[in-house]
PDB file of C-alpha atoms in Angstrom:
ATOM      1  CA  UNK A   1       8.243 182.320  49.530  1.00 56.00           C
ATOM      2  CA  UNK A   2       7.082 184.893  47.751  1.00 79.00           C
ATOM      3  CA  UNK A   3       7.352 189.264  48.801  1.00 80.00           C
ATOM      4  CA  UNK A   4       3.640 189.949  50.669  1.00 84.00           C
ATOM      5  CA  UNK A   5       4.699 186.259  52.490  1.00 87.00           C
ATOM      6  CA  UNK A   6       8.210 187.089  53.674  1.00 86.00           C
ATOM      7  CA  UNK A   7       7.006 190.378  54.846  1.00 89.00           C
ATOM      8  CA  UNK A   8       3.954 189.085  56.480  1.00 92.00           C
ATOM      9  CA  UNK A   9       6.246 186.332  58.423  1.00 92.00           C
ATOM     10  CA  UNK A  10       9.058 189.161  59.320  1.00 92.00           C
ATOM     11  CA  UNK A  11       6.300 191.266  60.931  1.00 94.00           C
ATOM     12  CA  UNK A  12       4.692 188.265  62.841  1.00 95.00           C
ATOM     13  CA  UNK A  13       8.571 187.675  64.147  1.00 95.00           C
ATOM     14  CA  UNK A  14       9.379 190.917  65.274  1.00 95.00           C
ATOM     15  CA  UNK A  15       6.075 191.228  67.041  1.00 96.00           C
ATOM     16  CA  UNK A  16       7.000 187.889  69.066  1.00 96.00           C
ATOM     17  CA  UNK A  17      10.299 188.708  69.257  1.00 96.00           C
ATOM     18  CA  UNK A  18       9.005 191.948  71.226  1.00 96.00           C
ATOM     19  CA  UNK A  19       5.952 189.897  73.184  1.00 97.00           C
ATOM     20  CA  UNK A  20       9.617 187.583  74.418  1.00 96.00           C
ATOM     21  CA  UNK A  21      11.504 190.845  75.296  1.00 96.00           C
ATOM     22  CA  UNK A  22       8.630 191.881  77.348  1.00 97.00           C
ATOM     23  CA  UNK A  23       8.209 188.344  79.059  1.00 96.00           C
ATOM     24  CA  UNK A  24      11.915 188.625  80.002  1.00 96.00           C
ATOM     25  CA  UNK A  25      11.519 192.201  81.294  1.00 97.00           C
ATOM     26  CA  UNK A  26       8.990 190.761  83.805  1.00 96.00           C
ATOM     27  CA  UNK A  27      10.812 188.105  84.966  1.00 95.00           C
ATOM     28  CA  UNK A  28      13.709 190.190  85.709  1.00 95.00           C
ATOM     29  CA  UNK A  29      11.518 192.375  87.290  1.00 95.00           C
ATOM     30  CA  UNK A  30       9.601 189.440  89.815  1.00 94.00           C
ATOM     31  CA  UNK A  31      13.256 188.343  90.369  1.00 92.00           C
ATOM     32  CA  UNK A  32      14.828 191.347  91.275  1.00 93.00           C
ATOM     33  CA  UNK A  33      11.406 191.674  93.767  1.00 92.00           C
ATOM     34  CA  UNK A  34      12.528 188.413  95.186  1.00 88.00           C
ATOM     35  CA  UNK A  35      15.575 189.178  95.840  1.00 87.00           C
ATOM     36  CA  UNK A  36      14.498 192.049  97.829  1.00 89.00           C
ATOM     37  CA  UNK A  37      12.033 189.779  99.752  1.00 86.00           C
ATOM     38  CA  UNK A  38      14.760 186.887 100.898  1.00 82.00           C
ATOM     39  CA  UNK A  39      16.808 190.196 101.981  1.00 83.00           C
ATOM     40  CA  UNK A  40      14.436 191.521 104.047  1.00 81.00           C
ATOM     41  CA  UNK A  41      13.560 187.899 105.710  1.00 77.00           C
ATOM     42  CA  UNK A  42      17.195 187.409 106.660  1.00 76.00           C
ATOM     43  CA  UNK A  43      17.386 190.847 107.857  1.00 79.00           C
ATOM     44  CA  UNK A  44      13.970 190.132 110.078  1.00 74.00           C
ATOM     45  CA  UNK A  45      15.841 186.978 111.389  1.00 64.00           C
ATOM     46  CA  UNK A  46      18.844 188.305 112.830  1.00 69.00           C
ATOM     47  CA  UNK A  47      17.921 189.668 115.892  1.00 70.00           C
ATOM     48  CA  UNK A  48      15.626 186.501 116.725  1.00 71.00           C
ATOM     49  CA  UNK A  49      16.879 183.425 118.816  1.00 72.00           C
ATOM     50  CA  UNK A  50      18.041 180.662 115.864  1.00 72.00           C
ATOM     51  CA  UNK A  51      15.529 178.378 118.068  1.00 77.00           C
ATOM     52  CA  UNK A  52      12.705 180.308 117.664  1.00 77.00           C
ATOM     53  CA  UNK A  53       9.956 178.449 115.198  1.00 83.00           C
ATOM     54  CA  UNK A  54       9.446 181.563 113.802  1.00 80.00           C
ATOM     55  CA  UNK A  55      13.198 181.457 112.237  1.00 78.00           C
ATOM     56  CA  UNK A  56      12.286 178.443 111.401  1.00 82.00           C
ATOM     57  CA  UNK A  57       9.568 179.810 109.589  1.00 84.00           C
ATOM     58  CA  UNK A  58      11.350 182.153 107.938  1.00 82.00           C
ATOM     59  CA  UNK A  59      13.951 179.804 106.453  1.00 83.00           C
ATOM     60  CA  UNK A  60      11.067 177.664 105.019  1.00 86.00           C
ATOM     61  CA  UNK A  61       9.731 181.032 103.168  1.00 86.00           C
ATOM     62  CA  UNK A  62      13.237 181.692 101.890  1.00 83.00           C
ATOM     63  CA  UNK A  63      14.121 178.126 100.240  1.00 88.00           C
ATOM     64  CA  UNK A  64      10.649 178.502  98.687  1.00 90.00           C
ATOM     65  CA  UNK A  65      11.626 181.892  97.517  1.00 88.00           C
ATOM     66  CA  UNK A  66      15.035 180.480  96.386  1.00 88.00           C
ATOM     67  CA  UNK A  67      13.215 177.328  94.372  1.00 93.00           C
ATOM     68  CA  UNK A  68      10.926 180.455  92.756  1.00 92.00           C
ATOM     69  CA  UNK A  69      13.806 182.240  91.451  1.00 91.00           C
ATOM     70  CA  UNK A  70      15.396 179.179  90.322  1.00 94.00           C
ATOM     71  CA  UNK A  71      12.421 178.677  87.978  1.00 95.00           C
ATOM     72  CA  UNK A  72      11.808 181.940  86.536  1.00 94.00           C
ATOM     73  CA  UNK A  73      15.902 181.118  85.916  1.00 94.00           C
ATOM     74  CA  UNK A  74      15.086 178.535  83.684  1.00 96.00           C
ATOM     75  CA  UNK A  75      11.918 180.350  82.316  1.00 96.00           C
ATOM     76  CA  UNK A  76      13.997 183.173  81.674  1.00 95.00           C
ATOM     77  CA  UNK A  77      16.730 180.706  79.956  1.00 96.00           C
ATOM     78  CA  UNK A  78      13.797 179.658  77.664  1.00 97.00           C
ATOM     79  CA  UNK A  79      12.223 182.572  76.434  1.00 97.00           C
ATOM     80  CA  UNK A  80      16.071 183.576  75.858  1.00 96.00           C
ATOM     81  CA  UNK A  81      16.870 180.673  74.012  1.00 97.00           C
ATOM     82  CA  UNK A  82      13.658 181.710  72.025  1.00 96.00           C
ATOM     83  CA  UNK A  83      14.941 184.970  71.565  1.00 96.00           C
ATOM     84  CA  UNK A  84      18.155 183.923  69.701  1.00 96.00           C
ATOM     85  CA  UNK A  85      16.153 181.458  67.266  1.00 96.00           C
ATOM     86  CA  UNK A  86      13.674 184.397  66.195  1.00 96.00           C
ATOM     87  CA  UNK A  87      16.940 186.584  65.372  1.00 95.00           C
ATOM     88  CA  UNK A  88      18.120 184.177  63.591  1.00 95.00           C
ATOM     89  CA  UNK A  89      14.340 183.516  61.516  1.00 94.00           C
ATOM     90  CA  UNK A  90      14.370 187.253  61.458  1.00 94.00           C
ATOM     91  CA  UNK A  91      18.049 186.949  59.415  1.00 95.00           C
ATOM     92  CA  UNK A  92      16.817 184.602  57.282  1.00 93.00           C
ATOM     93  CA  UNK A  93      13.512 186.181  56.612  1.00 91.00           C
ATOM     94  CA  UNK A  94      15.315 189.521  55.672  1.00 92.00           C
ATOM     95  CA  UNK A  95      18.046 188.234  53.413  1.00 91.00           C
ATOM     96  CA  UNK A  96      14.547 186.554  51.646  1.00 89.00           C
ATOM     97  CA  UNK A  97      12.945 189.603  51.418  1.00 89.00           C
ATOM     98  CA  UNK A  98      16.419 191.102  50.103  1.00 89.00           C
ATOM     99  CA  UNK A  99      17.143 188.404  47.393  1.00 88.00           C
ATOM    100  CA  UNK A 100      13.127 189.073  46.311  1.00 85.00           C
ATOM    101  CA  UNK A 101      13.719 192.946  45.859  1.00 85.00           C
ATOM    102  CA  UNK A 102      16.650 192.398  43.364  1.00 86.00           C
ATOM    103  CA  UNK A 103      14.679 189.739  41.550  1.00 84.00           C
ATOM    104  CA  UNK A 104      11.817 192.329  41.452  1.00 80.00           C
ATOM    105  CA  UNK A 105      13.470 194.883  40.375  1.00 79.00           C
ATOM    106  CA  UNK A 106      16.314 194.051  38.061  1.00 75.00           C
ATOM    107  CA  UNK A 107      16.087 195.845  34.705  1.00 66.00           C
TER     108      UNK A 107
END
């Protein structure tokens, strides 16, 4: 791979590298918002009879909420997982770019 390549590549590796960081920061973000919704449901359902239908309702809307944050979980364990094999590209890509310089430039 040649200098203008490896350079082109690293660039288009760092900028998914930070579109994944970003896609992370969201789901940490809708995840920490559902974790303040399933509080406040369980705080709404205290003071109510544990017959009531509308506790009943309530527990419904919190498994889904649960089943939600499972799969922004294992969305989250993906992008990760793309994360660490971009660093590694990245490595790679640099030590190219680094072994092209010397050739380049030896006297």
């Amino acid at each position: 791979m040649g200098m203008a390549t490896a350079q082109m590549r690293f660039m288009y590796l760092n900028a998914y590298r930070l579109d994944l960081e970003y896609k992370i920061q969201l789901i940490t973000e809708a995840k920490m918002n559902l974790s303040r919704t399933v509080t406040d449901l369980l705080n709404v359902g205290t003071d109510l009879d544990s017959d009531d239908p509308i506790v009943k309702k309530l527990e419904a809307r919190k498994e889904r909420l649960n089943i939600m944050e499972k799969k922004l979980d294992m969305q989250m364990q993906q992008y990760q997982q793309k994360l660490q094999m971009i660093d590694a590209e990245m490595d790679s890509c640099s030590k190219l770019i680094d072994k092209n310089i010397k050739l380049s430039f030896r006297y």
